[in-house]
Short mmCIF file of C-alpha atoms in Angstrom, two decimals:
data_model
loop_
_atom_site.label_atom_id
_atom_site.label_comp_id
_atom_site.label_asym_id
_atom_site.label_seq_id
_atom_site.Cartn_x
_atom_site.Cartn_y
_atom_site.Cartn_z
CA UNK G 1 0.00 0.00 0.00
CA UNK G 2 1.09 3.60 -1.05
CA UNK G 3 2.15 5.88 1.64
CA UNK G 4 -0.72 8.10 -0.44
CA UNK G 5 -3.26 5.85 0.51
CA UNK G 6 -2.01 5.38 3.83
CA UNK G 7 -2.43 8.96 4.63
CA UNK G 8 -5.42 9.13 3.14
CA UNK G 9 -7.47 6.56 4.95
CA UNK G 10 -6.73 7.49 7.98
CA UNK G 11 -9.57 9.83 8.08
CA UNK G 12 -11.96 7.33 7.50
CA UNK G 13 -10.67 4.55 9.65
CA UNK G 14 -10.64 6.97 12.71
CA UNK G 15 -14.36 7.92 11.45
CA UNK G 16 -15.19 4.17 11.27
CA UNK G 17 -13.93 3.88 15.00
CA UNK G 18 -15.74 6.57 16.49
CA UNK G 19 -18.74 5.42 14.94
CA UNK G 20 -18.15 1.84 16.30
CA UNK G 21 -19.24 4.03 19.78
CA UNK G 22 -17.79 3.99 23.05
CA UNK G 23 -15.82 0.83 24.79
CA UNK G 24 -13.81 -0.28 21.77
CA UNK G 25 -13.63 -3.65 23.14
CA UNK G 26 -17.53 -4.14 22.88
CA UNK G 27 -17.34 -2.83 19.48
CA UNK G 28 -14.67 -5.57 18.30
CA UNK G 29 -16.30 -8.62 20.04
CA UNK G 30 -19.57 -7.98 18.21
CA UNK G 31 -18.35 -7.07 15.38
CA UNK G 32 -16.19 -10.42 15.39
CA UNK G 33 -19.78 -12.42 17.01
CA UNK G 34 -21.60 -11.24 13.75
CA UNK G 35 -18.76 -12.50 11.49
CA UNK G 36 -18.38 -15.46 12.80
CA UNK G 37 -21.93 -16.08 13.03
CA UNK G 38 -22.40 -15.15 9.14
CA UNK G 39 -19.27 -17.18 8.27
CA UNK G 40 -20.59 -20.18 9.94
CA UNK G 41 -23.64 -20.09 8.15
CA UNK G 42 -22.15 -19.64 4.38
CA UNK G 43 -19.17 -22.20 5.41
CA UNK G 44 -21.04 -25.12 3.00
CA UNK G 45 -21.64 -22.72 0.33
CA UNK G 46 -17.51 -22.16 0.53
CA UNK G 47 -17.70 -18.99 1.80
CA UNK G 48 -14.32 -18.13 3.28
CA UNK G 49 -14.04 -16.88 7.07
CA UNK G 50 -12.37 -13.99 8.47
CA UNK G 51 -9.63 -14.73 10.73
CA UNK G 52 -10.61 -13.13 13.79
CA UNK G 53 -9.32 -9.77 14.74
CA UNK G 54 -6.12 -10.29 12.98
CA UNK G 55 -7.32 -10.59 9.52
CA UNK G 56 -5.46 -13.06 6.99
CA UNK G 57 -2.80 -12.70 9.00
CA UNK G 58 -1.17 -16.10 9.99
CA UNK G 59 0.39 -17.29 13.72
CA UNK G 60 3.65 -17.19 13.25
CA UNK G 61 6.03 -18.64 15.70
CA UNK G 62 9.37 -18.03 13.12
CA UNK G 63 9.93 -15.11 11.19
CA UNK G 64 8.00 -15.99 7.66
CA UNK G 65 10.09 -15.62 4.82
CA UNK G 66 8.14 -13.25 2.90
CA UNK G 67 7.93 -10.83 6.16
CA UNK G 68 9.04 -7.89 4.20
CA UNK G 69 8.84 -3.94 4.96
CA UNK G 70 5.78 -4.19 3.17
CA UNK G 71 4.42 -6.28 5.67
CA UNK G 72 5.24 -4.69 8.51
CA UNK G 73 3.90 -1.61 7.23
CA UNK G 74 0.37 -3.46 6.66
CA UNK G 75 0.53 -4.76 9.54
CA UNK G 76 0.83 -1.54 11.38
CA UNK G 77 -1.98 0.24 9.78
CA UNK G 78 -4.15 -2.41 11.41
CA UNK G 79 -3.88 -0.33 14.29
CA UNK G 80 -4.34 3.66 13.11
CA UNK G 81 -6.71 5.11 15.35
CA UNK G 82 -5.65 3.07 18.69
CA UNK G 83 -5.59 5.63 21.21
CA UNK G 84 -2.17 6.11 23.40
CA UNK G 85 -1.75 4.97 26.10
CA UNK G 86 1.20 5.02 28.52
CA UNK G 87 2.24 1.41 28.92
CA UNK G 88 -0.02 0.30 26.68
CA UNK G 89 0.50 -3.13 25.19
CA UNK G 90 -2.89 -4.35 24.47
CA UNK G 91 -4.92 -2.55 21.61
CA UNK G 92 -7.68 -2.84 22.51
CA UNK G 93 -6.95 -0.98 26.09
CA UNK G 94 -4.43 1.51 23.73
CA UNK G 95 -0.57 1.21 23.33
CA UNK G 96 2.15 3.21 23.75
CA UNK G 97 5.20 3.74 20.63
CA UNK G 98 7.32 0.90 22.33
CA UNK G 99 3.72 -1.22 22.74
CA UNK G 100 2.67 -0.74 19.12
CA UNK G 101 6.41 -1.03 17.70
CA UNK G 102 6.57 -4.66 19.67
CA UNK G 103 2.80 -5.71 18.76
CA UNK G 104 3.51 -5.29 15.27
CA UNK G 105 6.74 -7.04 15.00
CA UNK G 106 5.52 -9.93 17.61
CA UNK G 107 2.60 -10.28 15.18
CA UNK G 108 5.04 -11.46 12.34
CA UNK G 109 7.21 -13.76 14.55
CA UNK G 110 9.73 -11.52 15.63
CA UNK G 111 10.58 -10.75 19.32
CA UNK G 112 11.73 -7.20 20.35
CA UNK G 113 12.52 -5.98 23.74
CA UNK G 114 9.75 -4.03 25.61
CA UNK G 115 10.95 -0.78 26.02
CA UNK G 116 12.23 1.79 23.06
CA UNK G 117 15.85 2.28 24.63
CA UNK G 118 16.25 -1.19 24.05
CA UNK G 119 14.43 -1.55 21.00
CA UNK G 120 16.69 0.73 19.64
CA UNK G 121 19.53 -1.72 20.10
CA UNK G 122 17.62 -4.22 18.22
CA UNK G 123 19.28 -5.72 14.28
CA UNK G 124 21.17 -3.53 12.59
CA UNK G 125 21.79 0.07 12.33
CA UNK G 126 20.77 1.94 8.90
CA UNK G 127 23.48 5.17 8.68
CA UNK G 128 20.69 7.52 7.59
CA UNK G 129 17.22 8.14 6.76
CA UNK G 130 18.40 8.70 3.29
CA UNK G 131 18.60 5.07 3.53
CA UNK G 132 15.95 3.49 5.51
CA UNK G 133 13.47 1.06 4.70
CA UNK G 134 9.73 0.51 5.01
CA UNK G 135 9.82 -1.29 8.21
CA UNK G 136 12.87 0.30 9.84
CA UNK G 137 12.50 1.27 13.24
CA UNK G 138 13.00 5.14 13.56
CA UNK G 139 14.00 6.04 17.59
CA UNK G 140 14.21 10.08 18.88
CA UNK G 141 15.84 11.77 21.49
CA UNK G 142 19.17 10.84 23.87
CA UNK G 143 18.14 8.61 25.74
CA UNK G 144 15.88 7.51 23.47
CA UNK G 145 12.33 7.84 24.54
CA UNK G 146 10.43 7.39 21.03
CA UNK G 147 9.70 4.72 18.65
CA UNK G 148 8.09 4.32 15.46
CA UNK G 149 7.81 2.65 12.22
CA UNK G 150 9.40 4.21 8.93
CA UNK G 151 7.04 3.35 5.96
CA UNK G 152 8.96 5.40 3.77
CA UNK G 153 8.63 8.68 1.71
CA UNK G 154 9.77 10.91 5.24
CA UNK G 155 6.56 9.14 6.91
CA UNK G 156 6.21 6.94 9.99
CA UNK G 157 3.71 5.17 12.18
CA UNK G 158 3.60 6.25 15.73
CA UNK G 159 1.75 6.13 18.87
CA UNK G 160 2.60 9.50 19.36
CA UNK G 161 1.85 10.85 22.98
CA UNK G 162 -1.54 10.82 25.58
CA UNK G 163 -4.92 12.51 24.08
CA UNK G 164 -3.52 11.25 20.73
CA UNK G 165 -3.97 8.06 18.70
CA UNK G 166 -1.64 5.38 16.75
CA UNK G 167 -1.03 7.63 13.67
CA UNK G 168 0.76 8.14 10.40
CA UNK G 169 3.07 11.17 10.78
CA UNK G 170 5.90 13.27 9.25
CA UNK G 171 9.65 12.65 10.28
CA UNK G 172 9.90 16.07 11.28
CA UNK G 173 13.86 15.40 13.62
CA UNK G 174 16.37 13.46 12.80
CA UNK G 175 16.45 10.17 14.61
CA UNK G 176 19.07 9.00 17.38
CA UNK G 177 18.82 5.53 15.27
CA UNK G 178 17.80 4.04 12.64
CA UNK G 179 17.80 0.00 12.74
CA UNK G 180 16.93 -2.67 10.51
CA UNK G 181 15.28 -5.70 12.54
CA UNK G 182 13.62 -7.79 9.29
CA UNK G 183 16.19 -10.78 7.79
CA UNK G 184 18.30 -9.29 4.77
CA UNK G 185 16.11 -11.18 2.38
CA UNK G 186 13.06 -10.08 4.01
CA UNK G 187 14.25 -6.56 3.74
CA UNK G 188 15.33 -6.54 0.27
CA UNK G 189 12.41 -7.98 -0.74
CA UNK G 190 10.55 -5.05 0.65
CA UNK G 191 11.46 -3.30 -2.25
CA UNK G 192 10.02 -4.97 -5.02
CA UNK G 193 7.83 -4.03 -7.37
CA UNK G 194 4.38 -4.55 -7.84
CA UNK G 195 2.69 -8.27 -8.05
CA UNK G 196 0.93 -8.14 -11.83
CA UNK G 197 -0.04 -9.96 -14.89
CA UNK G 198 2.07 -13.56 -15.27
CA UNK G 199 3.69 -14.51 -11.70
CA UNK G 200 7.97 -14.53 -11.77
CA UNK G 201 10.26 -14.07 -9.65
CA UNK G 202 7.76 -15.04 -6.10
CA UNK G 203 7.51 -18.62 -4.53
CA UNK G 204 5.20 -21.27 -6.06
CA UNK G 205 5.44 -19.16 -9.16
CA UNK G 206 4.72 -22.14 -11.94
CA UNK G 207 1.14 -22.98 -9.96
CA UNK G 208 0.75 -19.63 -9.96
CA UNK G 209 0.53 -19.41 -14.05
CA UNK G 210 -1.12 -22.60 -14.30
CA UNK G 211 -3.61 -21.73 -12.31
CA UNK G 212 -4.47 -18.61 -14.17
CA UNK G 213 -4.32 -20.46 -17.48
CA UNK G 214 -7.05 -22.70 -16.25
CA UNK G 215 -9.69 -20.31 -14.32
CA UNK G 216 -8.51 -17.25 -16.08
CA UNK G 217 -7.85 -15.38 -12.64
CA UNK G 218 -4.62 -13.29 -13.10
CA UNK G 219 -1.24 -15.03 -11.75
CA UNK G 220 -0.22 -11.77 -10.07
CA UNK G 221 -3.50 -11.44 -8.10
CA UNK G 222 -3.43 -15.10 -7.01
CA UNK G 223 0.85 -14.09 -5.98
CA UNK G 224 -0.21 -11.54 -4.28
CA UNK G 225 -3.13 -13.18 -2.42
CA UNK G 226 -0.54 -15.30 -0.87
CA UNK G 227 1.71 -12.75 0.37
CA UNK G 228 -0.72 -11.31 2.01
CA UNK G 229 -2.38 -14.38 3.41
CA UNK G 230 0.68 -16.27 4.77
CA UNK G 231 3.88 -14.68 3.46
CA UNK G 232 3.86 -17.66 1.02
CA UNK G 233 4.20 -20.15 3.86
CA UNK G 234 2.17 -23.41 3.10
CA UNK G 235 2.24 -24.37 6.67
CA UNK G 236 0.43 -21.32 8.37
CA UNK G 237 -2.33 -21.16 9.96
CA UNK G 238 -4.18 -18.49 11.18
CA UNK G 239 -5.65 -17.71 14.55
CA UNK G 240 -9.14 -18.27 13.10
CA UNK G 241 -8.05 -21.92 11.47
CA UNK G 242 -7.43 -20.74 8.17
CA UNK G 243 -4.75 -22.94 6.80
CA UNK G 244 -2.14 -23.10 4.19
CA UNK G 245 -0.20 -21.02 1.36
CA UNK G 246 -3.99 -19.46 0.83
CA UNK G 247 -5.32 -19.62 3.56
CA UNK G 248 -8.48 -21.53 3.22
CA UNK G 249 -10.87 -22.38 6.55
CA UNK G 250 -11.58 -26.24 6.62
CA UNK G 251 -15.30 -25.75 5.69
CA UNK G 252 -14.13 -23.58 2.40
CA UNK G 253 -11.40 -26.29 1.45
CA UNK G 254 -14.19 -28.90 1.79
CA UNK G 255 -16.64 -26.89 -0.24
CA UNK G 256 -14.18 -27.03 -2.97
CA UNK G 257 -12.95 -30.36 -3.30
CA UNK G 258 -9.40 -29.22 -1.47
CA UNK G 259 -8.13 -32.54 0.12
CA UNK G 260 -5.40 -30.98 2.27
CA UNK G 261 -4.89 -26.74 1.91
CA UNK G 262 -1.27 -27.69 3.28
CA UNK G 263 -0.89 -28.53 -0.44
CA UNK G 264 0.16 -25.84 -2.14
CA UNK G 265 -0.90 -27.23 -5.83
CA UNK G 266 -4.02 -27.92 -4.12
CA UNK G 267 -4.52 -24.89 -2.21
CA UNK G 268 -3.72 -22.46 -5.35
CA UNK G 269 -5.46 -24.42 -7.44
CA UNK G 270 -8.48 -24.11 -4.99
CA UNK G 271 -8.33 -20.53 -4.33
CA UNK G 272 -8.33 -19.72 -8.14
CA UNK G 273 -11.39 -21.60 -8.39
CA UNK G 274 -13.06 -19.51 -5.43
CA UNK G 275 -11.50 -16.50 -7.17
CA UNK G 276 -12.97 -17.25 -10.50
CA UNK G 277 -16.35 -17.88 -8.61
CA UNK G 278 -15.89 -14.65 -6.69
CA UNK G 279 -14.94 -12.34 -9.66
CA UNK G 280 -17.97 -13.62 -11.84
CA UNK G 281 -20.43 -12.95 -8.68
CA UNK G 282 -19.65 -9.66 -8.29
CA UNK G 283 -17.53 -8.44 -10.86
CA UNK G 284 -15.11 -6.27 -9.07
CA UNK G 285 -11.89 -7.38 -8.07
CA UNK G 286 -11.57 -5.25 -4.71
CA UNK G 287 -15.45 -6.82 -4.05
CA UNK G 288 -13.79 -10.13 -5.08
CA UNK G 289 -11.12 -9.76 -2.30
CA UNK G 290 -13.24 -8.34 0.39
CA UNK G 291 -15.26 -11.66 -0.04
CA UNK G 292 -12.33 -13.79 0.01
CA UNK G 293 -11.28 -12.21 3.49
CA UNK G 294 -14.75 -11.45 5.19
CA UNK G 295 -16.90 -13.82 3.28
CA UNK G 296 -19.92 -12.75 0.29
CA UNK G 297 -22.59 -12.39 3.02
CA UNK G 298 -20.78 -9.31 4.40
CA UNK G 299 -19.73 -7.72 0.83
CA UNK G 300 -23.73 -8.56 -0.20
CA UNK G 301 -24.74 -6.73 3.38
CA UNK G 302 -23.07 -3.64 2.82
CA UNK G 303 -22.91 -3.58 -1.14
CA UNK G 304 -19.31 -3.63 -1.38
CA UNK G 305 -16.19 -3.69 0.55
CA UNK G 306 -17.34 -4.13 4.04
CA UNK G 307 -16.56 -1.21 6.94
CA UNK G 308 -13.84 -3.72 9.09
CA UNK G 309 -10.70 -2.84 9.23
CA UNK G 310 -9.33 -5.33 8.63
CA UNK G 311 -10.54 -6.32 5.63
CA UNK G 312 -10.40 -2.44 4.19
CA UNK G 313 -6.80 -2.95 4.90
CA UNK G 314 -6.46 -6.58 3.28
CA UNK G 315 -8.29 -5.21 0.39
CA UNK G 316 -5.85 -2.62 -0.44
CA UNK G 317 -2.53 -4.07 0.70
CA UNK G 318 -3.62 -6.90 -2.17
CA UNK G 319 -4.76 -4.31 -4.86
CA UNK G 320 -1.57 -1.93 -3.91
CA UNK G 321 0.46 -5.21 -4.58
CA UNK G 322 -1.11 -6.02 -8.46
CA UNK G 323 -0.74 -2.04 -9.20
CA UNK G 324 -4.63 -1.49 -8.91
CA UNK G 325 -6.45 1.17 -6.74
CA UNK G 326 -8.98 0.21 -4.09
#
């Protein structure tokens, strides 16, 4: 996702969460009760189900090899709008820049220390900002007593300070340190291009094609459907059960003849299929992949891209990645 868009959602995510109402937790666990209750009743149709609060997002124990900045930069917008809080580790309570800097990072199976001091001790250091990455962690003041989360083009995720919310925000000082805490590959894959058209270069490329020359669903959408699902890992699974390279809940895999989803010729070949069936329904590819993360009843309730973050978020990340706009 652009830094563009990023800023420019922002607006409407913290407008989405105000009118969510008072007590965000509330808010979330209904929100969550309806999905699940709506996904459980279009599971035989092969409807696929949101996983949880978390998204697509898979429970990673190791650091996935497609964790690049790109993905650590999706995987902080998930929580724009989170208000600060001093000490604040849990989001739905509100975090703090160390608390959001080590949320995000823990989310993709890395560990960093608590505190931004340390945190700013963490990998490697980048000599300037001239030179950072999407991803890089961006620490202010001696002793350092502020964290956030570069996402490039002089722009940063924060949890900036109390009456304020998790943000996206200018680098208006120089940093104390910059430092790198993704793998090398992960970080120079961070700055690839966009996913589109015939699928090179990316992991389980050749099902990839094939798959598109038999449902006619582009290779570069079905690429970049992985990435975001599991960071082309065939063994994740998500906190909601989704399993595989693509992610596919039991019930879904069932509904379309998908033996085992830890497959990946089987689960590509699968989610293509869904795809197609998605695509033809409702002829839209952003409506497409708002289905395939929150299921067609909720794209059908609200006539389009559904208002959960989560799957606003999934929906661009995976149209940012195949050059489209969502």
């Amino acid at each position: 996702m652009s830094v563009t868009a990023v800023s420019s959602r922002v607006a409407e995510i913290q407008a989405v969460l105000s009118q969510l109402g008072a007590g965000r937790t509330t808010s979330a666990a209904a929100g969550a009760a309806f999905r699940s209750t709506l996904d459980g009743a279009l599971a035989t149709a092969g409807a696929p189900a949101a996983s949880a609060a978390t998204g697509s997002a898979p429970s990673l124990t190791t650091p996935a090899t497609g964790t690049g900045g790109a993905r650590v930069v999706a995987e902080a917008e998930k929580y724009l709008g989170v208000p600060y809080v001093w000490g604040g580790t849990d989001p739905n309570k509100g975090l703090d820049c160390s608390g959001l800097v080590q949320l995000v990072y823990r989310n993709l199976g890395i560990d960093l220390p608590r505190v931004s001091r340390d945190q700013a001790q963490a990998g490697q250091a980048v000599p300037s900002l001239a030179q950072a990455q999407p991803g890089d962690l961006l620490a202010f003041n001696s002793p350092v007593s502020h964290i956030g989360i570069y996402i490039g083009d002089g722009k940063m995720i924060e949890a900036p300070r109390p009456g304020l919310s998790v943000r996206v925000a200018d680098v208006t000082d120089t940093p104390t340190a910059i430092r790198r805490v993704l793998p090398a590959e992960a970080a120079s894959a961070s700055g690839a291009g966009p996913v589109s058209g015939r699928a090179t270069a990316v992991p389980y490329a050749d099902l990839f094609n094939r798959a598109a020359a038999t449902y006619g669903v582009d290779a570069g959408l079905l690429s970049a459907i992985a990435r975001q699902e599991s960071g082309f890992r065939p063994d994740a699974v998500s906190p909601a059960g989704a399993q595989g390279l693509m992610q596919l809940m039991p019930a879904t895999a069932r509904g379309l003849g998908v033996g085992d989803p830890f497959d990946p010729s089987q689960a590509v070949d699968g989610a293509a299929r869904l795809m197609r069936d998605l695509l033809d329904r409702f002829g839209r590819t952003d409506h497409a992949l708002a289905a395939y993360n929150a299921g067609p009843g909720a794209v059908l309730r609200y006539g389009g891209i559904p208002p959960y973050p989560e799957t606003q978020n999934y929906v661009r990340s995976v149209m940012a990645m195949v050059g489209g706009a969502a």
